[in-house]
């Protein structure tokens, strides 16, 4: 990407904190923009986005291309691209009436006619999909699948800020 190359040209004049801010402004913001469409991207496309993030991390830490990237991303506290999906935040907001109404209509909570222990787990029902290649990318399927895989203590967070913090910690520990 052009932004990484231009920042790389002036890197020797910048300290680490300034370089990190530039990377967040120009690279991470683009990776995060509309990242809910990354949910079921093919691995080849996700790999290209991950390579972009890896280049940015290497530039910030001034490491060589052959150095292993996982410790660098861990040190910078950056989530891998596949873990940066904001669809879970949208789901949380929808369940707490903080999202647009059209999203509320897509997600349905699981309700059982009998009294079971799973009733208290705050689960969602994934929509039926007709096509395997594109159906799993739909919000009505992907959001419930990701939501149901979360631990209950995250789903039961009392505020959006607490949910974000718990979710990032969970995803960070899962990734590293």
Coordinates of N, CA, C and O in Angstrom, one line a residue:
X1 N 0.8 -1.2 0.0 CA 0.0 0.0 0.0 C 0.9 1.2 0.0 O 2.0 1.3 0.6
X2 N 0.4 2.2 -0.7 CA 1.2 3.5 -0.8 C 1.5 4.1 0.5 O 2.6 4.7 0.7
X3 N 0.5 4.1 1.4 CA 0.7 4.8 2.7 C 1.9 4.2 3.5 O 2.7 4.9 4.1
X4 N 2.0 2.9 3.5 CA 3.1 2.2 4.2 C 4.4 2.6 3.6 O 5.4 2.9 4.3
X5 N 4.5 2.6 2.3 CA 5.7 3.0 1.6 C 6.1 4.4 1.9 O 7.3 4.7 2.2
X6 N 5.2 5.4 1.9 CA 5.5 6.8 2.2 C 5.9 7.0 3.6 O 6.9 7.7 3.9
X7 N 5.3 6.3 4.6 CA 5.7 6.4 6.0 C 7.1 5.7 6.1 O 7.9 6.2 6.9
X8 N 7.3 4.7 5.4 CA 8.6 4.0 5.4 C 9.8 4.9 5.0 O 10.9 4.8 5.5
X9 N 9.5 5.8 4.0 CA 10.5 6.7 3.5 C 10.9 7.8 4.6 O 12.0 8.2 4.6
X10 N 10.0 8.1 5.5 CA 10.3 9.1 6.5 C 10.5 8.5 7.9 O 10.6 9.2 8.9
X11 N 10.5 7.2 8.0 CA 10.5 6.5 9.3 C 11.7 6.9 10.1 O 11.6 7.0 11.3
X12 N 12.8 7.1 9.5 CA 14.0 7.4 10.3 C 14.0 8.7 11.0 O 14.7 9.0 11.9
X13 N 13.0 9.6 10.6 CA 12.9 10.9 11.2 C 11.8 10.9 12.3 O 11.6 11.9 13.0
X14 N 11.1 9.7 12.5 CA 10.0 9.6 13.4 C 10.3 8.7 14.6 O 11.1 7.8 14.4
X15 N 9.7 9.0 15.7 CA 9.9 8.1 16.9 C 8.8 7.0 16.7 O 7.9 7.1 15.9
X16 N 8.8 6.0 17.6 CA 7.9 4.9 17.5 C 6.5 5.3 17.8 O 5.6 4.8 17.1
X17 N 6.2 6.2 18.7 CA 4.9 6.6 19.0 C 4.2 7.3 17.9 O 3.1 7.0 17.5
X18 N 5.0 8.2 17.2 CA 4.4 8.9 16.1 C 4.2 7.9 14.9 O 3.1 8.1 14.2
X19 N 5.1 7.0 14.7 CA 4.9 6.0 13.6 C 3.6 5.2 13.9 O 2.9 4.9 13.0
X20 N 3.4 4.8 15.2 CA 2.3 4.0 15.5 C 1.0 4.8 15.2 O 0.0 4.2 14.7
X21 N 1.0 6.1 15.6 CA -0.2 6.9 15.3 C -0.5 7.0 13.8 O -1.6 7.0 13.4
X22 N 0.6 7.2 13.0 CA 0.4 7.3 11.6 C -0.2 6.0 11.0 O -1.0 6.0 10.2
X23 N 0.3 4.9 11.6 CA -0.2 3.6 11.1 C -1.6 3.4 11.5 O -2.4 2.8 10.7
X24 N -2.0 3.8 12.7 CA -3.4 3.7 13.0 C -4.3 4.6 12.2 O -5.4 4.3 11.8
X25 N -3.8 5.8 11.8 CA -4.5 6.8 11.1 C -4.7 6.3 9.6 O -5.8 6.4 9.1
X26 N -3.7 5.8 9.0 CA -3.7 5.5 7.6 C -4.0 4.0 7.3 O -4.6 3.7 6.2
X27 N -3.5 3.1 8.1 CA -3.6 1.7 7.8 C -4.7 1.0 8.6 O -5.6 0.4 8.0
X28 N -4.6 1.1 9.9 CA -5.6 0.4 10.7 C -7.0 0.9 10.5 O -8.0 0.1 10.5
X29 N -7.2 2.2 10.2 CA -8.5 2.7 10.0 C -9.1 2.1 8.7 O -10.3 1.9 8.6
X30 N -8.2 1.9 7.7 CA -8.7 1.3 6.5 C -9.0 -0.2 6.6 O -9.9 -0.7 6.0
X31 N -8.2 -0.9 7.5 CA -8.5 -2.3 7.7 C -9.8 -2.4 8.5 O -10.6 -3.4 8.3
X32 N -10.1 -1.5 9.4 CA -11.3 -1.6 10.2 C -12.6 -1.0 9.5 O -13.7 -1.4 9.9
X33 N -12.4 -0.2 8.5 CA -13.6 0.3 7.8 C -14.3 -0.8 7.1 O -13.8 -1.5 6.3
X34 N -15.6 -0.9 7.5 CA -16.5 -2.0 6.9 C -15.9 -3.4 7.1 O -16.1 -4.2 6.2
X35 N -15.2 -3.6 8.2 CA -14.6 -4.9 8.4 C -15.6 -6.0 8.7 O -15.2 -7.2 8.8
X36 N -16.8 -5.7 8.9 CA -17.8 -6.8 9.1 C -18.0 -7.6 7.8 O -18.5 -8.7 7.9
X37 N -17.5 -7.1 6.7 CA -17.6 -7.9 5.4 C -16.4 -8.9 5.4 O -16.4 -9.8 4.5
X38 N -15.5 -8.8 6.3 CA -14.4 -9.8 6.4 C -14.8 -11.1 7.0 O -14.0 -12.0 7.0
X39 N -16.0 -11.2 7.4 CA -16.5 -12.4 8.2 C -16.1 -13.7 7.5 O -15.5 -14.6 8.1
X40 N -16.5 -13.9 6.3 CA -16.3 -15.1 5.7 C -15.5 -15.0 4.4 O -15.8 -15.7 3.4
X41 N -14.6 -14.1 4.4 CA -13.7 -13.9 3.2 C -12.9 -15.1 3.0 O -12.5 -15.8 4.0
X42 N -12.6 -15.4 1.8 CA -11.6 -16.6 1.5 C -10.3 -16.3 2.2 O -9.9 -15.1 2.4
X43 N -9.6 -17.3 2.6 CA -8.3 -17.2 3.3 C -7.3 -16.4 2.5 O -6.5 -15.7 3.0
X44 N -7.4 -16.5 1.1 CA -6.4 -15.8 0.3 C -6.5 -14.3 0.5 O -5.5 -13.6 0.5
X45 N -7.8 -13.8 0.5 CA -8.0 -12.4 0.7 C -7.7 -11.9 2.1 O -7.1 -10.8 2.3
X46 N -8.0 -12.7 3.1 CA -7.6 -12.4 4.5 C -6.1 -12.4 4.6 O -5.6 -11.5 5.4
X47 N -5.4 -13.3 4.0 CA -4.0 -13.3 4.0 C -3.4 -12.0 3.5 O -2.4 -11.5 4.0
X48 N -3.9 -11.5 2.4 CA -3.4 -10.2 1.9 C -3.6 -9.1 2.8 O -2.7 -8.3 3.0
X49 N -4.7 -9.0 3.5 CA -5.0 -8.0 4.5 C -4.0 -8.2 5.7 O -3.5 -7.2 6.2
X50 N -3.8 -9.4 6.1 CA -2.9 -9.7 7.2 C -1.5 -9.3 6.8 O -0.7 -8.8 7.7
X51 N -1.1 -9.5 5.6 CA 0.3 -9.1 5.2 C 0.4 -7.6 5.2 O 1.5 -7.1 5.6
X52 N -0.6 -6.9 4.9 CA -0.6 -5.4 5.0 C -0.4 -5.0 6.5 O 0.4 -4.1 6.8
X53 N -1.1 -5.6 7.4 CA -1.0 -5.3 8.8 C 0.4 -5.7 9.3 O 1.1 -5.0 10.1
X54 N 0.9 -6.8 8.8 CA 2.3 -7.3 9.2 C 3.3 -6.3 8.8 O 4.3 -6.0 9.5
X55 N 3.2 -5.7 7.6 CA 4.1 -4.7 7.0 C 4.1 -3.5 7.9 O 5.2 -2.9 8.2
X56 N 2.9 -3.1 8.3 CA 2.8 -1.9 9.1 C 3.5 -2.1 10.5 O 4.2 -1.3 11.0
X57 N 3.3 -3.3 11.1 CA 3.8 -3.7 12.4 C 5.4 -3.7 12.3 O 6.1 -3.2 13.2
X58 N 5.9 -4.3 11.2 CA 7.3 -4.3 11.0 C 7.9 -2.9 10.9 O 9.0 -2.7 11.4
X59 N 7.2 -2.1 10.2 CA 7.7 -0.7 10.0 C 7.7 0.0 11.4 O 8.7 0.8 11.7
X60 N 6.7 -0.2 12.2 CA 6.6 0.5 13.5 C 7.8 0.0 14.4 O 8.5 0.8 15.0
X61 N 8.0 -1.3 14.4 CA 9.0 -1.8 15.3 C 10.4 -1.9 14.7 O 11.4 -2.3 15.3
X62 N 10.5 -1.6 13.4 CA 11.8 -1.6 12.7 C 12.4 -3.0 12.7 O 13.6 -3.1 13.1
X63 N 11.7 -4.0 12.4 CA 12.2 -5.3 12.4 C 12.3 -5.8 10.9 O 11.8 -5.2 10.0
X64 N 13.1 -6.8 10.7 CA 13.3 -7.3 9.4 C 12.2 -8.2 8.9 O 11.4 -8.7 9.7
X65 N 12.1 -8.4 7.6 CA 11.0 -9.1 7.0 C 11.0 -10.6 7.5 O 9.9 -11.2 7.6
X66 N 12.2 -11.1 7.7 CA 12.2 -12.6 8.1 C 12.0 -12.8 9.6 O 11.8 -14.0 10.0
X67 N 11.9 -11.8 10.4 CA 11.5 -11.9 11.8 C 10.1 -12.4 12.0 O 9.2 -12.0 11.2
X68 N 9.9 -13.2 13.0 CA 8.5 -13.7 13.2 C 7.6 -12.6 13.6 O 7.9 -11.8 14.5
X69 N 6.4 -12.6 13.1 CA 5.5 -11.5 13.3 C 4.6 -11.6 14.5 O 4.2 -10.5 15.1
X70 N 4.4 -12.7 15.0 CA 3.5 -12.9 16.2 C 4.0 -12.1 17.4 O 3.2 -11.4 18.0
X71 N 5.2 -12.2 17.8 CA 5.7 -11.4 18.9 C 5.6 -9.9 18.7 O 5.3 -9.1 19.6
X72 N 5.7 -9.5 17.5 CA 5.6 -8.1 17.1 C 4.2 -7.6 17.3 O 3.9 -6.5 17.9
X73 N 3.2 -8.3 16.8 CA 1.8 -8.0 16.9 C 1.4 -8.0 18.4 O 0.6 -7.2 18.8
X74 N 1.9 -9.0 19.1 CA 1.6 -9.1 20.5 C 2.2 -7.9 21.3 O 1.5 -7.3 22.2
X75 N 3.4 -7.5 21.0 CA 4.0 -6.3 21.6 C 3.2 -5.0 21.3 O 3.0 -4.2 22.2
X76 N 2.7 -4.9 20.1 CA 2.0 -3.7 19.7 C 0.5 -3.8 20.2 O -0.2 -2.8 20.2
X77 N 0.1 -4.9 20.7 CA -1.3 -5.2 21.1 C -2.3 -5.0 20.0 O -3.3 -4.4 20.2
X78 N -1.9 -5.5 18.8 CA -2.8 -5.5 17.6 C -3.4 -6.8 17.4 O -2.7 -7.8 17.4
X79 N -4.7 -6.8 17.2 CA -5.4 -8.1 16.9 C -5.1 -8.4 15.4 O -5.0 -7.6 14.6
X80 N -5.0 -9.7 15.1 CA -4.9 -10.1 13.7 C -6.2 -9.7 13.0 O -7.2 -9.5 13.5
X81 N -6.1 -9.6 11.7 CA -7.2 -9.1 10.8 C -8.4 -9.9 11.0 O -9.5 -9.4 11.1
X82 N -8.3 -11.3 11.1 CA -9.5 -12.1 11.2 C -10.2 -11.9 12.5 O -11.4 -12.2 12.6
X83 N -9.5 -11.4 13.5 CA -10.2 -11.2 14.8 C -10.7 -9.7 15.0 O -11.3 -9.4 16.0
X84 N -10.5 -8.9 14.0 CA -10.8 -7.5 14.1 C -12.3 -7.2 13.7 O -12.7 -6.1 13.6
X85 N -13.1 -8.2 13.5 CA -14.4 -8.0 13.0 C -15.3 -7.4 14.1 O -15.4 -7.8 15.2
X86 N -16.0 -6.3 13.7 CA -16.8 -5.5 14.6 C -18.3 -6.0 14.6 O -19.1 -5.4 15.2
X87 N -18.5 -7.2 14.0 CA -19.9 -7.7 14.0 C -20.4 -8.0 15.4 O -21.6 -7.9 15.6
X88 N -19.6 -8.4 16.3 CA -20.0 -8.7 17.6 C -20.5 -7.5 18.4 O -21.4 -7.6 19.1
X89 N -19.8 -6.4 18.2 CA -20.2 -5.1 18.8 C -21.6 -4.7 18.2 O -22.4 -4.3 19.0
X90 N -21.8 -4.9 17.0 CA -23.1 -4.6 16.4 C -24.2 -5.5 16.9 O -25.3 -5.0 17.2
X91 N -23.9 -6.7 17.1 CA -24.8 -7.7 17.7 C -25.1 -7.3 19.2 O -26.3 -7.3 19.6
X92 N -24.1 -6.9 19.9 CA -24.4 -6.5 21.3 C -25.3 -5.3 21.3 O -26.3 -5.2 22.1
X93 N -25.0 -4.3 20.5 CA -25.8 -3.1 20.4 C -27.3 -3.4 20.0 O -28.2 -2.8 20.5
X94 N -27.4 -4.3 19.1 CA -28.7 -4.7 18.6 C -29.5 -5.4 19.8 O -30.7 -5.1 20.0
X95 N -28.9 -6.2 20.5 CA -29.6 -6.9 21.6 C -29.9 -6.0 22.8 O -30.8 -6.3 23.6
X96 N -29.3 -4.8 22.9 CA -29.5 -3.8 23.9 C -30.2 -2.6 23.4 O -30.1 -1.5 24.0
X97 N -30.8 -2.7 22.2 CA -31.6 -1.6 21.6 C -30.8 -0.4 21.3 O -31.3 0.8 21.5
X98 N -29.5 -0.5 20.9 CA -28.7 0.6 20.6 C -28.3 0.6 19.1 O -27.6 1.5 18.7
X99 N -28.8 -0.3 18.4 CA -28.5 -0.4 16.9 C -29.7 0.0 16.1 O -30.8 0.0 16.7
X100 N -29.5 0.2 14.9 CA -30.7 0.5 14.0 C -31.7 -0.6 14.0 O -31.3 -1.8 14.2
X101 N -33.0 -0.3 13.8 CA -34.0 -1.3 13.9 C -33.9 -2.4 12.8 O -34.3 -3.5 13.0
X102 N -33.4 -2.0 11.6 CA -33.3 -3.0 10.6 C -32.3 -4.2 11.0 O -32.5 -5.3 10.5
X103 N -31.4 -3.9 11.8 CA -30.5 -5.0 12.3 C -31.2 -5.8 13.4 O -31.0 -7.0 13.4
X104 N -32.0 -5.2 14.2 CA -32.8 -5.9 15.2 C -33.7 -7.0 14.5 O -33.9 -8.1 15.0
X105 N -34.2 -6.7 13.3 CA -35.1 -7.6 12.6 C -34.4 -8.8 12.0 O -35.0 -9.8 11.8
X106 N -33.1 -8.7 11.8 CA -32.3 -9.8 11.3 C -31.9 -10.8 12.3 O -31.8 -12.0 12.1
X107 N -31.7 -10.4 13.6 CA -31.3 -11.2 14.7 C -32.5 -11.7 15.5 O -33.3 -10.9 15.9
X108 N -32.5 -13.0 15.8 CA -33.6 -13.5 16.7 C -33.0 -14.3 17.8 O -32.1 -15.1 17.6
X109 N -33.5 -14.0 19.0 CA -33.0 -14.7 20.2 C -33.7 -16.1 20.3 O -34.8 -16.2 19.9
X110 N -32.9 -17.0 20.8 CA -33.4 -18.3 21.0 C -34.3 -18.4 22.2 O -34.0 -17.9 23.3
X111 N -35.5 -18.9 21.9 CA -36.5 -19.1 23.0 C -37.0 -20.5 22.9 O -37.5 -20.9 21.9
X112 N -36.9 -21.2 24.0 CA -37.3 -22.6 24.1 C -38.6 -22.7 24.9 O -38.8 -21.9 25.8
X113 N -39.5 -23.6 24.5 CA -40.7 -23.8 25.2 C -40.6 -24.4 26.6 O -41.4 -24.3 27.5
X114 N -39.5 -25.2 26.8 CA -39.2 -25.8 28.1 C -38.2 -25.0 28.9 O -37.4 -24.2 28.3
X115 N -38.1 -25.2 30.2 CA -37.2 -24.5 31.0 C -35.9 -25.3 31.1 O -35.8 -26.3 31.7
X116 N -34.9 -24.9 30.3 CA -33.6 -25.5 30.3 C -32.5 -24.6 30.8 O -32.7 -23.4 30.8
X117 N -31.4 -25.2 31.1 CA -30.2 -24.3 31.5 C -29.7 -23.4 30.4 O -29.2 -22.4 30.6
X118 N -29.9 -23.9 29.2 CA -29.4 -23.1 28.0 C -30.3 -21.8 27.8 O -29.9 -21.0 27.0
X119 N -31.4 -21.7 28.4 CA -32.2 -20.5 28.3 C -31.5 -19.3 28.8 O -31.7 -18.2 28.3
X120 N -30.7 -19.4 29.8 CA -30.0 -18.3 30.4 C -28.7 -17.9 29.7 O -28.0 -17.1 30.2
X121 N -28.4 -18.6 28.6 CA -27.1 -18.3 27.9 C -27.2 -17.2 26.9 O -26.2 -17.0 26.2
X122 N -28.3 -16.6 26.7 CA -28.4 -15.4 25.8 C -27.9 -15.8 24.4 O -27.0 -15.2 23.8
X123 N -28.5 -16.9 23.8 CA -28.1 -17.4 22.5 C -29.0 -16.8 21.4 O -30.1 -16.4 21.6
X124 N -28.5 -16.8 20.2 CA -29.2 -16.3 19.0 C -29.4 -17.5 18.0 O -28.6 -18.4 18.0
X125 N -30.4 -17.4 17.2 CA -30.7 -18.5 16.3 C -30.1 -18.0 14.9 O -30.5 -17.0 14.4
X126 N -29.2 -18.8 14.3 CA -28.7 -18.5 13.0 C -29.7 -18.8 12.0 O -30.5 -19.7 12.1
X127 N -29.8 -17.9 10.9 CA -30.7 -18.1 9.9 C -30.3 -19.3 9.0 O -29.2 -19.7 8.9
X128 N -31.3 -19.9 8.4 CA -31.1 -21.0 7.4 C -30.4 -20.4 6.2 O -30.8 -19.3 5.7
X129 N -29.4 -21.0 5.7 CA -28.7 -20.5 4.5 C -29.0 -21.5 3.3 O -29.0 -22.7 3.5
X130 N -29.1 -20.9 2.2 CA -29.3 -21.7 1.0 C -28.0 -22.0 0.2 O -27.9 -23.1 -0.4
X131 N -27.1 -21.1 0.2 CA -25.9 -21.3 -0.5 C -24.7 -21.3 0.5 O -24.7 -20.5 1.4
X132 N -23.9 -22.3 0.4 CA -22.8 -22.4 1.3 C -21.7 -21.3 1.1 O -21.2 -20.7 2.1
X133 N -21.5 -20.9 -0.1 CA -20.4 -20.0 -0.4 C -20.7 -18.6 0.1 O -19.9 -17.8 0.6
X134 N -22.0 -18.1 -0.1 CA -22.4 -16.8 0.3 C -23.3 -16.7 1.5 O -23.3 -15.7 2.2
X135 N -24.0 -17.8 1.8 CA -25.0 -17.7 2.9 C -24.3 -17.5 4.3 O -24.8 -16.9 5.2
X136 N -23.1 -18.0 4.4 CA -22.4 -17.9 5.7 C -21.8 -16.5 6.0 O -21.4 -16.2 7.0
X137 N -21.9 -15.7 4.9 CA -21.4 -14.3 5.0 C -22.5 -13.4 5.5 O -22.2 -12.2 5.9
X138 N -23.7 -13.8 5.4 CA -24.8 -13.0 5.8 C -24.8 -12.7 7.3 O -24.5 -13.5 8.1
X139 N -25.2 -11.4 7.6 CA -25.3 -11.0 9.0 C -26.2 -11.9 9.8 O -25.9 -12.3 11.0
X140 N -27.3 -12.4 9.2 CA -28.3 -13.2 9.9 C -27.7 -14.6 10.3 O -28.3 -15.2 11.2
X141 N -26.7 -15.0 9.6 CA -26.0 -16.3 10.0 C -24.7 -16.1 10.8 O -24.5 -16.7 11.8
X142 N -23.9 -15.2 10.3 CA -22.6 -15.0 10.9 C -22.6 -14.4 12.3 O -21.9 -14.9 13.2
X143 N -23.5 -13.4 12.5 CA -23.6 -12.8 13.8 C -24.0 -13.8 14.9 O -23.4 -13.9 16.0
X144 N -25.1 -14.6 14.7 CA -25.4 -15.6 15.8 C -24.3 -16.6 16.0 O -24.1 -17.0 17.1
X145 N -23.7 -17.0 15.0 CA -22.6 -18.1 15.1 C -21.5 -17.5 16.0 O -21.0 -18.2 16.9
X146 N -21.0 -16.3 15.7 CA -20.0 -15.7 16.5 C -20.4 -15.4 17.9 O -19.7 -15.6 18.9
X147 N -21.7 -14.9 18.0 CA -22.2 -14.5 19.3 C -22.3 -15.7 20.2 O -22.0 -15.7 21.4
X148 N -22.8 -16.8 19.7 CA -23.0 -18.0 20.5 C -21.7 -18.7 20.9 O -21.6 -19.4 21.9
X149 N -20.6 -18.3 20.2 CA -19.3 -18.9 20.6 C -18.6 -18.1 21.7 O -17.6 -18.5 22.3
X150 N -19.2 -16.9 22.1 CA -18.6 -16.1 23.2 C -19.0 -16.7 24.5 O -20.1 -17.2 24.7
X151 N -18.1 -16.5 25.5 CA -18.5 -16.9 26.9 C -19.5 -16.0 27.4 O -19.7 -14.8 27.0
X152 N -20.3 -16.5 28.4 CA -21.4 -15.7 28.9 C -21.0 -14.5 29.6 O -21.8 -13.5 29.6
X153 N -19.9 -14.4 30.3 CA -19.5 -13.2 31.0 C -19.3 -12.0 30.1 O -19.4 -10.9 30.5
X154 N -18.9 -12.3 28.8 CA -18.8 -11.2 27.8 C -20.2 -10.8 27.3 O -20.5 -9.6 27.2
X155 N -21.0 -11.8 27.0 CA -22.4 -11.5 26.5 C -23.2 -10.7 27.6 O -24.1 -9.9 27.2
X156 N -22.9 -10.9 28.8 CA -23.7 -10.3 29.9 C -23.1 -9.0 30.4 O -23.5 -8.5 31.4
X157 N -22.2 -8.4 29.6 CA -21.6 -7.1 30.0 C -22.7 -6.0 30.2 O -23.6 -6.0 29.4
X158 N -22.5 -5.1 31.1 CA -23.5 -4.1 31.5 C -23.4 -2.9 30.6 O -24.4 -2.1 30.6
X159 N -22.3 -2.6 29.9 CA -22.2 -1.4 29.1 C -21.4 -1.8 27.8 O -20.7 -2.8 27.8
X160 N -21.5 -0.9 26.9 CA -20.8 -1.1 25.6 C -19.3 -1.0 25.9 O -18.5 -1.8 25.3
X161 N -18.8 -0.1 26.7 CA -17.4 0.0 27.0 C -16.8 -1.2 27.6 O -15.8 -1.7 27.3
X162 N -17.6 -1.8 28.6 CA -17.1 -3.0 29.2 C -17.2 -4.2 28.2 O -16.2 -5.0 28.2
X163 N -18.2 -4.2 27.4 CA -18.2 -5.3 26.4 C -17.0 -5.2 25.4 O -16.4 -6.2 25.1
X164 N -16.7 -4.0 25.0 CA -15.5 -3.8 24.1 C -14.2 -4.3 24.7 O -13.4 -5.0 24.1
X165 N -14.1 -3.9 26.0 CA -12.8 -4.3 26.7 C -12.7 -5.8 26.9 O -11.7 -6.4 26.7
X166 N -13.8 -6.4 27.4 CA -13.8 -7.8 27.6 C -13.7 -8.6 26.3 O -12.9 -9.6 26.2
X167 N -14.3 -8.1 25.2 CA -14.2 -8.8 23.9 C -12.8 -8.7 23.4 O -12.2 -9.7 22.9
X168 N -12.1 -7.5 23.5 CA -10.8 -7.4 22.9 C -9.8 -8.3 23.7 O -9.0 -8.9 23.2
X169 N -10.0 -8.3 25.1 CA -9.1 -9.2 25.9 C -9.3 -10.6 25.5 O -8.4 -11.4 25.4
X170 N -10.6 -11.0 25.3 CA -10.9 -12.4 24.9 C -10.3 -12.8 23.6 O -9.6 -13.8 23.4
X171 N -10.5 -11.9 22.6 CA -9.9 -12.2 21.3 C -8.4 -12.1 21.2 O -7.8 -12.9 20.5
X172 N -7.8 -11.2 22.0 CA -6.4 -11.1 22.1 C -5.8 -12.4 22.7 O -4.8 -13.0 22.2
X173 N -6.4 -12.9 23.8 CA -5.9 -14.1 24.4 C -6.1 -15.3 23.5 O -5.3 -16.3 23.5
X174 N -7.2 -15.3 22.7 CA -7.5 -16.4 21.8 C -6.5 -16.4 20.7 O -6.0 -17.5 20.2
X175 N -6.1 -15.2 20.2 CA -5.2 -15.1 19.0 C -3.8 -15.4 19.4 O -3.0 -16.0 18.6
X176 N -3.4 -15.0 20.7 CA -2.0 -15.2 21.1 C -1.9 -16.2 22.2 O -1.1 -16.5 22.9

